[in-house]
Every structure is written in structure tokens, then in C-alpha cells.
Amino acid sequence: MGFARKVWHLLVAIKDGLVLLLLLLFFMLLFAALTARPSPGQVREGALLVKLDGAVVEEPSVADPLEALLSDQAPLKEYRARDLVRALDAAASDDKIKAVVLDLSRFTGGGLVHLTDIGAALDRVRAAKKPVLTFATAYTDDGVQLAAHSTEVWVDPL
């Protein structure tokens, strides 16, 4: 009887350890999902790709989860202006980054002050002798303001 009790205690201890491990993993994944921010920039083969498929704002709005579930469309992405300026300034001084590429195909705007700051950051990248390439299928007024700070501007021929 003593042997069966020891085996039983061992099995319960293994089960409790696995449950605690899975709970810890679950809460770590939950924390990572809740603290993740969208990042418009990616480094690909020496070029910083900044894909702006939303608006540039001072502070992103807090999304209502219930409204997002009931809506039939994805919420509009918002990017913090100072994060973009900081990324562009880092790209200007980073030797691994050889060029900056702006994808403005889904860019919805950002206001004069923010676009002026981002344009100044693009000028600093160009002053560091790195090309700034911009492309879009069609340009809005705000997209044209950013594209004016580029080395080359491309548009879809259609």
C-alpha cells in the first residue's frame, strides 16, 4: 500500500508541475500579446522598409475590443509620429541600413506638424548619403508631402 501511495504522490506532483508550467506559459503569451505594438518598419536586405498602412498620429487611440469584434472591417492602424522619427534617425546612423523605402500605398495621412517632423527625419537620412525611395499606387496630399523628401518617387503606371 505504501508503494502505491508514493507512486500516486509522484503522479500528482508531475501533474501539478505541468499545470503550473502551462499556466506560466499562458500568462507570458498573454502579456506578450497585450504589450505588442504594430511596427511599420522592417529591415530587409539592408533597406529599412517603412510600410505606412494607416494614419500617423500623436498618440494612438485605444481600440474598444467589443466594437472591433462587432465591426465588419479591420480597425484603422495608427502609428506614433515620434516612433517613426526615432526609427528614421536610427536608420541614418546605422551602417547596416543602406536605404530607406517608404510604402505609401495605404497611407491615410497624418497632419502638417507630424509630416513636417517625418520629412525632416527623411532629410537627415538623405544627408547621411542614404537614398530614400518612395512608392505608392496613388498619392494623397499627405503622401506627396512625404514623397517630396525622397531621393526617388515611384508610382504605379496604371
CSV table of N, CA, C and O in Angstrom, one decimal, residues 38-144:
chain,number,residue,atom,x,y,z
A,38,PRO,N,2.1,47.6,-33.1
A,38,PRO,CA,2.4,47.5,-34.5
A,38,PRO,C,3.7,48.2,-34.9
A,38,PRO,O,3.9,49.3,-34.5
A,39,SER,N,4.5,47.6,-35.7
A,39,SER,CA,5.7,48.3,-36.2
A,39,SER,C,5.7,48.4,-37.7
A,39,SER,O,5.6,47.4,-38.4
A,40,PRO,N,5.7,49.7,-38.2
A,40,PRO,CA,5.7,49.8,-39.6
A,40,PRO,C,7.0,49.5,-40.3
A,40,PRO,O,7.0,49.4,-41.5
A,41,GLY,N,8.1,49.4,-39.6
A,41,GLY,CA,9.4,49.3,-40.2
A,41,GLY,C,10.0,47.9,-40.1
A,41,GLY,O,9.8,47.2,-39.1
A,42,GLN,N,10.6,47.5,-41.2
A,42,GLN,CA,11.3,46.2,-41.2
A,42,GLN,C,12.5,46.4,-42.0
A,42,GLN,O,12.6,47.1,-43.0
A,43,VAL,N,13.6,45.7,-41.5
A,43,VAL,CA,14.9,45.8,-42.3
A,43,VAL,C,14.9,44.5,-43.2
A,43,VAL,O,14.9,43.4,-42.7
A,44,ARG,N,15.0,44.8,-44.5
A,44,ARG,CA,15.1,43.7,-45.4
A,44,ARG,C,16.3,44.0,-46.4
A,44,ARG,O,16.4,45.0,-47.1
A,45,GLU,N,17.3,43.1,-46.3
A,45,GLU,CA,18.5,43.1,-47.2
A,45,GLU,C,19.1,44.5,-47.2
A,45,GLU,O,19.4,45.0,-48.3
A,46,GLY,N,19.3,45.1,-46.1
A,46,GLY,CA,20.0,46.4,-46.0
A,46,GLY,C,19.1,47.6,-46.2
A,46,GLY,O,19.6,48.7,-46.2
A,47,ALA,N,17.8,47.4,-46.4
A,47,ALA,CA,16.9,48.5,-46.6
A,47,ALA,C,15.9,48.5,-45.5
A,47,ALA,O,15.3,47.5,-45.1
A,48,LEU,N,15.6,49.7,-44.9
A,48,LEU,CA,14.5,49.8,-43.9
A,48,LEU,C,13.2,50.1,-44.7
A,48,LEU,O,13.1,51.1,-45.3
A,49,LEU,N,12.3,49.1,-44.6
A,49,LEU,CA,11.0,49.2,-45.3
A,49,LEU,C,10.0,49.8,-44.3
A,49,LEU,O,9.7,49.2,-43.3
A,50,VAL,N,9.5,51.0,-44.6
A,50,VAL,CA,8.5,51.6,-43.7
A,50,VAL,C,7.2,51.6,-44.4
A,50,VAL,O,7.0,52.3,-45.4
A,51,LYS,N,6.3,50.6,-44.0
A,51,LYS,CA,5.1,50.4,-44.7
A,51,LYS,C,4.0,51.1,-43.9
A,51,LYS,O,3.5,50.6,-42.9
A,52,LEU,N,3.5,52.2,-44.3
A,52,LEU,CA,2.5,53.0,-43.6
A,52,LEU,C,1.2,52.7,-44.2
A,52,LEU,O,0.8,53.2,-45.2
A,53,ASP,N,0.4,51.8,-43.5
A,53,ASP,CA,-0.9,51.5,-44.0
A,53,ASP,C,-1.9,51.9,-43.0
A,53,ASP,O,-2.7,51.1,-42.4
A,54,GLY,N,-1.9,53.2,-42.7
A,54,GLY,CA,-2.8,53.8,-41.7
A,54,GLY,C,-2.5,55.3,-41.6
A,54,GLY,O,-1.9,55.9,-42.5
A,55,ALA,N,-2.7,55.8,-40.4
A,55,ALA,CA,-2.5,57.2,-40.2
A,55,ALA,C,-1.4,57.4,-39.2
A,55,ALA,O,-1.1,56.6,-38.4
A,56,VAL,N,-0.7,58.6,-39.3
A,56,VAL,CA,0.3,59.0,-38.4
A,56,VAL,C,-0.4,59.9,-37.3
A,56,VAL,O,-1.0,60.9,-37.7
A,57,VAL,N,-0.3,59.6,-36.1
A,57,VAL,CA,-0.9,60.4,-35.0
A,57,VAL,C,0.1,60.7,-33.9
A,57,VAL,O,1.1,60.1,-33.8
A,58,GLU,N,-0.4,61.6,-33.0
A,58,GLU,CA,0.4,61.9,-31.8
A,58,GLU,C,0.4,60.7,-30.8
A,58,GLU,O,1.4,60.3,-30.3
A,59,GLU,N,-0.8,60.2,-30.6
A,59,GLU,CA,-1.0,59.1,-29.6
A,59,GLU,C,-2.0,58.2,-30.2
A,59,GLU,O,-3.1,58.7,-30.5
A,60,PRO,N,-1.7,56.9,-30.4
A,60,PRO,CA,-2.8,56.0,-30.9
A,60,PRO,C,-4.0,55.9,-30.0
A,60,PRO,O,-3.8,55.9,-28.8
A,61,SER,N,-5.1,55.8,-30.6
A,61,SER,CA,-6.4,55.7,-29.8
A,61,SER,C,-6.5,54.3,-29.3
A,61,SER,O,-6.0,53.3,-29.9
A,62,VAL,N,-7.2,54.2,-28.2
A,62,VAL,CA,-7.4,52.8,-27.5
A,62,VAL,C,-8.6,52.2,-28.2
A,62,VAL,O,-9.7,52.8,-28.3
A,63,ALA,N,-8.4,51.0,-28.8
A,63,ALA,CA,-9.4,50.3,-29.5
A,63,ALA,C,-10.4,49.6,-28.5
A,63,ALA,O,-9.9,49.0,-27.6
A,64,ASP,N,-11.7,49.7,-28.8
A,64,ASP,CA,-12.6,49.0,-28.0
A,64,ASP,C,-12.8,47.6,-28.5
A,64,ASP,O,-13.1,47.4,-29.7
A,65,PRO,N,-12.4,46.6,-27.7
A,65,PRO,CA,-12.4,45.2,-28.2
A,65,PRO,C,-13.8,44.7,-28.7
A,65,PRO,O,-13.9,44.0,-29.7
A,66,LEU,N,-14.9,45.2,-28.0
A,66,LEU,CA,-16.2,44.8,-28.4
A,66,LEU,C,-16.6,45.4,-29.7
A,66,LEU,O,-17.1,44.7,-30.6
A,67,GLU,N,-16.2,46.6,-29.9
A,67,GLU,CA,-16.5,47.3,-31.2
A,67,GLU,C,-15.7,46.6,-32.3
A,67,GLU,O,-16.2,46.5,-33.5
A,68,ALA,N,-14.5,46.2,-32.1
A,68,ALA,CA,-13.6,45.6,-33.1
A,68,ALA,C,-14.2,44.2,-33.5
A,68,ALA,O,-14.1,43.8,-34.6
A,69,LEU,N,-14.8,43.5,-32.5
A,69,LEU,CA,-15.4,42.2,-32.8
A,69,LEU,C,-16.7,42.3,-33.6
A,69,LEU,O,-17.0,41.5,-34.5
A,70,LEU,N,-17.5,43.4,-33.3
A,70,LEU,CA,-18.7,43.6,-34.0
A,70,LEU,C,-18.6,44.2,-35.3
A,70,LEU,O,-19.5,44.1,-36.2
A,71,SER,N,-17.5,44.9,-35.6
A,71,SER,CA,-17.3,45.6,-36.8
A,71,SER,C,-17.0,44.6,-37.9
A,71,SER,O,-16.3,43.6,-37.7
A,72,ASP,N,-17.4,44.9,-39.1
A,72,ASP,CA,-17.1,44.0,-40.3
A,72,ASP,C,-15.8,44.4,-41.0
A,72,ASP,O,-15.5,43.8,-42.0
A,73,GLN,N,-15.1,45.4,-40.5
A,73,GLN,CA,-13.9,45.8,-41.1
A,73,GLN,C,-12.8,45.9,-40.1
A,73,GLN,O,-13.1,46.1,-38.9
A,74,ALA,N,-11.5,45.8,-40.5
A,74,ALA,CA,-10.4,45.9,-39.6
A,74,ALA,C,-10.3,47.3,-39.1
A,74,ALA,O,-10.5,48.3,-39.9
A,75,PRO,N,-9.8,47.5,-37.9
A,75,PRO,CA,-9.6,48.9,-37.4
A,75,PRO,C,-8.5,49.6,-38.2
A,75,PRO,O,-7.5,48.9,-38.6
A,76,LEU,N,-8.5,50.9,-38.3
A,76,LEU,CA,-7.5,51.7,-39.0
A,76,LEU,C,-6.2,51.7,-38.1
A,76,LEU,O,-6.3,51.9,-36.9
A,77,LYS,N,-5.1,51.3,-38.7
A,77,LYS,CA,-3.9,51.3,-38.0
A,77,LYS,C,-3.4,52.8,-37.8
A,77,LYS,O,-3.6,53.6,-38.6
A,78,GLU,N,-2.8,53.0,-36.6
A,78,GLU,CA,-2.3,54.3,-36.3
A,78,GLU,C,-0.8,54.1,-35.8
A,78,GLU,O,-0.5,53.2,-35.1
A,79,TYR,N,0.0,55.0,-36.3
A,79,TYR,CA,1.4,55.0,-36.0
A,79,TYR,C,1.8,56.3,-35.3
A,79,TYR,O,1.5,57.4,-35.7
A,80,ARG,N,2.6,56.1,-34.2
A,80,ARG,CA,3.0,57.3,-33.4
A,80,ARG,C,4.1,58.0,-34.2
A,80,ARG,O,5.1,57.4,-34.7
A,81,ALA,N,4.0,59.3,-34.3
A,81,ALA,CA,4.9,60.1,-35.1
A,81,ALA,C,6.3,60.1,-34.6
A,81,ALA,O,7.3,59.9,-35.3
A,82,ARG,N,6.5,60.1,-33.3
A,82,ARG,CA,7.8,60.2,-32.7
A,82,ARG,C,8.5,58.8,-32.9
A,82,ARG,O,9.7,58.8,-32.9
A,83,ASP,N,7.7,57.7,-33.0
A,83,ASP,CA,8.4,56.4,-33.2
A,83,ASP,C,8.9,56.4,-34.6
A,83,ASP,O,10.0,55.8,-34.8
A,84,LEU,N,8.2,56.9,-35.6
A,84,LEU,CA,8.7,56.9,-37.0
A,84,LEU,C,9.9,57.8,-37.1
A,84,LEU,O,10.9,57.4,-37.7
A,85,VAL,N,9.9,59.0,-36.4
A,85,VAL,CA,11.1,59.9,-36.4
A,85,VAL,C,12.3,59.2,-35.8
A,85,VAL,O,13.4,59.3,-36.3
A,86,ARG,N,12.1,58.5,-34.7
A,86,ARG,CA,13.2,57.8,-34.0
A,86,ARG,C,13.7,56.7,-34.9
A,86,ARG,O,14.9,56.5,-34.9
A,87,ALA,N,12.9,56.0,-35.6
A,87,ALA,CA,13.3,54.9,-36.4
A,87,ALA,C,14.1,55.4,-37.6
A,87,ALA,O,15.2,54.9,-38.0
A,88,LEU,N,13.7,56.5,-38.2
A,88,LEU,CA,14.4,57.1,-39.3
A,88,LEU,C,15.7,57.7,-38.9
A,88,LEU,O,16.7,57.6,-39.6
A,89,ASP,N,15.8,58.3,-37.7
A,89,ASP,CA,17.1,58.8,-37.2
A,89,ASP,C,18.0,57.7,-36.9
A,89,ASP,O,19.2,57.8,-37.1
A,90,ALA,N,17.5,56.6,-36.4
A,90,ALA,CA,18.4,55.4,-36.1
A,90,ALA,C,18.9,54.8,-37.5
A,90,ALA,O,20.0,54.4,-37.5
A,91,ALA,N,18.0,54.9,-38.5
A,91,ALA,CA,18.5,54.4,-39.8
A,91,ALA,C,19.5,55.2,-40.4
A,91,ALA,O,20.4,54.7,-41.1
A,92,ALA,N,19.5,56.5,-40.1
A,92,ALA,CA,20.5,57.4,-40.7
A,92,ALA,C,21.9,57.1,-40.1
A,92,ALA,O,22.9,57.3,-40.8
A,93,SER,N,21.9,56.7,-38.9
A,93,SER,CA,23.2,56.4,-38.2
A,93,SER,C,23.6,55.0,-38.2
A,93,SER,O,24.8,54.6,-37.8
A,94,ASP,N,22.8,54.1,-38.7
A,94,ASP,CA,23.1,52.6,-38.7
A,94,ASP,C,23.8,52.3,-40.0
A,94,ASP,O,23.3,52.5,-41.1
A,95,ASP,N,25.0,51.6,-39.9
A,95,ASP,CA,25.7,51.2,-41.0
A,95,ASP,C,25.1,50.0,-41.8
A,95,ASP,O,25.4,49.8,-42.9
A,96,LYS,N,24.3,49.3,-41.1
A,96,LYS,CA,23.7,48.1,-41.7
A,96,LYS,C,22.6,48.5,-42.7
A,96,LYS,O,22.3,47.8,-43.6
A,97,ILE,N,22.0,49.7,-42.5
A,97,ILE,CA,20.9,50.1,-43.4
A,97,ILE,C,21.5,51.0,-44.5
A,97,ILE,O,22.1,52.0,-44.2
A,98,LYS,N,21.3,50.5,-45.7
A,98,LYS,CA,21.8,51.2,-46.9
A,98,LYS,C,20.8,52.2,-47.5
A,98,LYS,O,21.2,53.1,-48.3
A,99,ALA,N,19.5,52.0,-47.3
A,99,ALA,CA,18.5,52.8,-47.9
A,99,ALA,C,17.2,52.7,-47.1
A,99,ALA,O,17.1,51.8,-46.3
A,100,VAL,N,16.3,53.7,-47.3
A,100,VAL,CA,15.0,53.7,-46.6
A,100,VAL,C,14.0,53.7,-47.7
A,100,VAL,O,14.0,54.4,-48.7
A,101,VAL,N,13.0,52.7,-47.6
A,101,VAL,CA,12.0,52.6,-48.6
A,101,VAL,C,10.6,52.9,-47.9
A,101,VAL,O,10.3,52.2,-46.9
A,102,LEU,N,9.9,53.8,-48.4
A,102,LEU,CA,8.5,54.2,-47.9
A,102,LEU,C,7.5,53.6,-48.8
A,102,LEU,O,7.4,53.8,-50.0
A,103,ASP,N,6.6,52.8,-48.2
A,103,ASP,CA,5.4,52.2,-49.0
A,103,ASP,C,4.2,53.0,-48.5
A,103,ASP,O,3.7,52.9,-47.4
A,104,LEU,N,3.7,53.9,-49.4
A,104,LEU,CA,2.6,54.8,-49.0
A,104,LEU,C,1.3,54.4,-49.8
A,104,LEU,O,0.4,55.2,-50.0
A,105,SER,N,1.2,53.1,-50.2
A,105,SER,CA,0.1,52.6,-50.9
A,105,SER,C,-1.2,52.7,-50.1
A,105,SER,O,-2.3,53.0,-50.7
A,106,ARG,N,-1.2,52.6,-48.8
A,106,ARG,CA,-2.4,52.6,-48.0
A,106,ARG,C,-2.2,53.7,-46.9
A,106,ARG,O,-2.9,53.7,-45.9
A,107,PHE,N,-1.4,54.7,-47.1
A,107,PHE,CA,-1.2,55.8,-46.2
A,107,PHE,C,-2.4,56.7,-46.2
A,107,PHE,O,-2.9,57.2,-47.3
A,108,THR,N,-3.0,57.0,-45.0
A,108,THR,CA,-4.2,57.8,-45.0
A,108,THR,C,-4.0,59.2,-44.5
A,108,THR,O,-4.9,60.0,-44.4
A,109,GLY,N,-2.8,59.6,-44.1
A,109,GLY,CA,-2.5,61.0,-43.8
A,109,GLY,C,-1.9,61.1,-42.4
A,109,GLY,O,-1.7,60.1,-41.6
A,110,GLY,N,-1.6,62.3,-42.0
A,110,GLY,CA,-1.1,62.5,-40.6
A,110,GLY,C,-1.0,63.9,-40.1
A,110,GLY,O,-0.6,64.1,-39.0
A,111,GLY,N,-1.4,64.9,-40.9
A,111,GLY,CA,-1.4,66.2,-40.3
A,111,GLY,C,0.0,66.9,-40.6
A,111,GLY,O,1.0,66.3,-40.7
A,112,LEU,N,-0.1,68.2,-40.8
A,112,LEU,CA,1.1,69.0,-41.2
A,112,LEU,C,2.2,68.9,-40.3
A,112,LEU,O,3.4,68.8,-40.7
A,113,VAL,N,2.0,69.0,-38.9
A,113,VAL,CA,3.1,69.0,-38.0
A,113,VAL,C,3.8,67.7,-38.0
A,113,VAL,O,5.1,67.7,-38.0
A,114,HIS,N,3.1,66.6,-38.0
A,114,HIS,CA,3.8,65.3,-38.0
A,114,HIS,C,4.5,65.0,-39.3
A,114,HIS,O,5.6,64.5,-39.3
A,115,LEU,N,3.9,65.4,-40.4
A,115,LEU,CA,4.6,65.2,-41.6
A,115,LEU,C,5.8,66.0,-41.8
A,115,LEU,O,6.8,65.6,-42.5
A,116,THR,N,5.8,67.2,-41.2
A,116,THR,CA,7.0,68.1,-41.2
A,116,THR,C,8.1,67.4,-40.5
A,116,THR,O,9.3,67.4,-40.9
A,117,ASP,N,7.8,66.9,-39.3
A,117,ASP,CA,8.8,66.2,-38.5
A,117,ASP,C,9.4,65.0,-39.2
A,117,ASP,O,10.6,64.7,-39.2
A,118,ILE,N,8.5,64.2,-39.8
A,118,ILE,CA,8.9,63.0,-40.5
A,118,ILE,C,9.7,63.4,-41.7
A,118,ILE,O,10.8,62.8,-42.1
A,119,GLY,N,9.3,64.5,-42.4
A,119,GLY,CA,10.1,65.0,-43.6
A,119,GLY,C,11.5,65.4,-43.2
A,119,GLY,O,12.5,65.2,-43.9
A,120,ALA,N,11.6,66.1,-42.0
A,120,ALA,CA,12.9,66.5,-41.5
A,120,ALA,C,13.8,65.3,-41.2
A,120,ALA,O,15.0,65.3,-41.5
A,121,ALA,N,13.2,64.2,-40.7
A,121,ALA,CA,13.9,63.0,-40.4
A,121,ALA,C,14.4,62.3,-41.7
A,121,ALA,O,15.5,61.8,-41.8
A,122,LEU,N,13.5,62.4,-42.8
A,122,LEU,CA,13.9,61.8,-44.1
A,122,LEU,C,15.1,62.7,-44.7
A,122,LEU,O,16.0,62.1,-45.3
A,123,ASP,N,15.0,64.0,-44.4
A,123,ASP,CA,16.1,64.8,-44.9
A,123,ASP,C,17.4,64.4,-44.2
A,123,ASP,O,18.5,64.5,-44.8
A,124,ARG,N,17.4,64.1,-42.9
A,124,ARG,CA,18.6,63.7,-42.2
A,124,ARG,C,19.1,62.4,-42.7
A,124,ARG,O,20.3,62.1,-42.8
A,125,VAL,N,18.2,61.5,-43.2
A,125,VAL,CA,18.6,60.2,-43.8
A,125,VAL,C,19.3,60.5,-45.1
A,125,VAL,O,20.4,59.9,-45.4
A,126,ARG,N,18.8,61.4,-45.9
A,126,ARG,CA,19.4,61.8,-47.2
A,126,ARG,C,20.7,62.5,-46.9
A,126,ARG,O,21.7,62.3,-47.7
A,127,ALA,N,20.9,63.3,-45.9
A,127,ALA,CA,22.1,63.9,-45.6
A,127,ALA,C,23.2,62.9,-45.2
A,127,ALA,O,24.4,63.2,-45.3
A,128,ALA,N,22.8,61.7,-44.7
A,128,ALA,CA,23.7,60.7,-44.3
A,128,ALA,C,24.1,59.9,-45.6
A,128,ALA,O,24.7,58.8,-45.5
A,129,LYS,N,23.8,60.4,-46.8
A,129,LYS,CA,24.2,59.8,-48.0
A,129,LYS,C,23.5,58.4,-48.3
A,129,LYS,O,24.0,57.5,-48.8
A,130,LYS,N,22.2,58.3,-47.8
A,130,LYS,CA,21.4,57.1,-48.0
A,130,LYS,C,20.2,57.4,-48.8
A,130,LYS,O,19.5,58.4,-48.5
A,131,PRO,N,19.9,56.7,-49.8
A,131,PRO,CA,18.7,57.0,-50.6
A,131,PRO,C,17.4,56.7,-49.9
A,131,PRO,O,17.3,55.8,-49.1
A,132,VAL,N,16.4,57.6,-50.2
A,132,VAL,CA,15.1,57.4,-49.6
A,132,VAL,C,14.2,57.2,-50.9
A,132,VAL,O,14.1,58.0,-51.7
A,133,LEU,N,13.6,56.0,-50.9
A,133,LEU,CA,12.8,55.6,-52.1
A,133,LEU,C,11.3,55.5,-51.6
A,133,LEU,O,11.1,54.9,-50.6
A,134,THR,N,10.4,56.1,-52.4
A,134,THR,CA,9.0,56.1,-52.0
A,134,THR,C,8.2,55.5,-53.2
A,134,THR,O,8.5,55.9,-54.3
A,135,PHE,N,7.2,54.7,-52.9
A,135,PHE,CA,6.3,54.2,-53.9
A,135,PHE,C,4.9,54.1,-53.4
A,135,PHE,O,4.7,53.9,-52.2
A,136,ALA,N,4.0,54.2,-54.3
A,136,ALA,CA,2.5,54.0,-53.9
A,136,ALA,C,1.8,53.8,-55.2
A,136,ALA,O,2.2,54.1,-56.3
A,137,THR,N,0.6,53.2,-55.1
A,137,THR,CA,-0.3,53.1,-56.2
A,137,THR,C,-0.9,54.4,-56.6
A,137,THR,O,-1.1,54.7,-57.8
A,138,ALA,N,-1.2,55.2,-55.6
A,138,ALA,CA,-1.7,56.6,-55.8
A,138,ALA,C,-1.3,57.4,-54.6
A,138,ALA,O,-1.3,56.9,-53.5
A,139,TYR,N,-1.1,58.7,-54.8
A,139,TYR,CA,-0.6,59.5,-53.7
A,139,TYR,C,-1.8,60.5,-53.2
A,139,TYR,O,-2.4,61.1,-54.1
A,140,THR,N,-1.9,60.6,-51.9
A,140,THR,CA,-2.8,61.6,-51.4
A,140,THR,C,-1.9,62.9,-51.2
A,140,THR,O,-0.7,62.9,-51.4
A,141,ASP,N,-2.5,64.0,-50.7
A,141,ASP,CA,-1.8,65.2,-50.5
A,141,ASP,C,-0.7,64.9,-49.4
A,141,ASP,O,0.5,65.4,-49.5
A,142,ASP,N,-1.0,64.2,-48.3
A,142,ASP,CA,0.0,63.9,-47.3
A,142,ASP,C,1.1,63.0,-47.8
A,142,ASP,O,2.2,63.1,-47.4
A,143,GLY,N,0.7,62.1,-48.7
A,143,GLY,CA,1.7,61.2,-49.3
A,143,GLY,C,2.7,62.0,-50.2
A,143,GLY,O,3.9,61.7,-50.2
A,144,VAL,N,2.1,63.0,-50.9
A,144,VAL,CA,3.0,63.8,-51.7
A,144,VAL,C,4.0,64.6,-50.9
A,144,VAL,O,5.1,64.8,-51.2
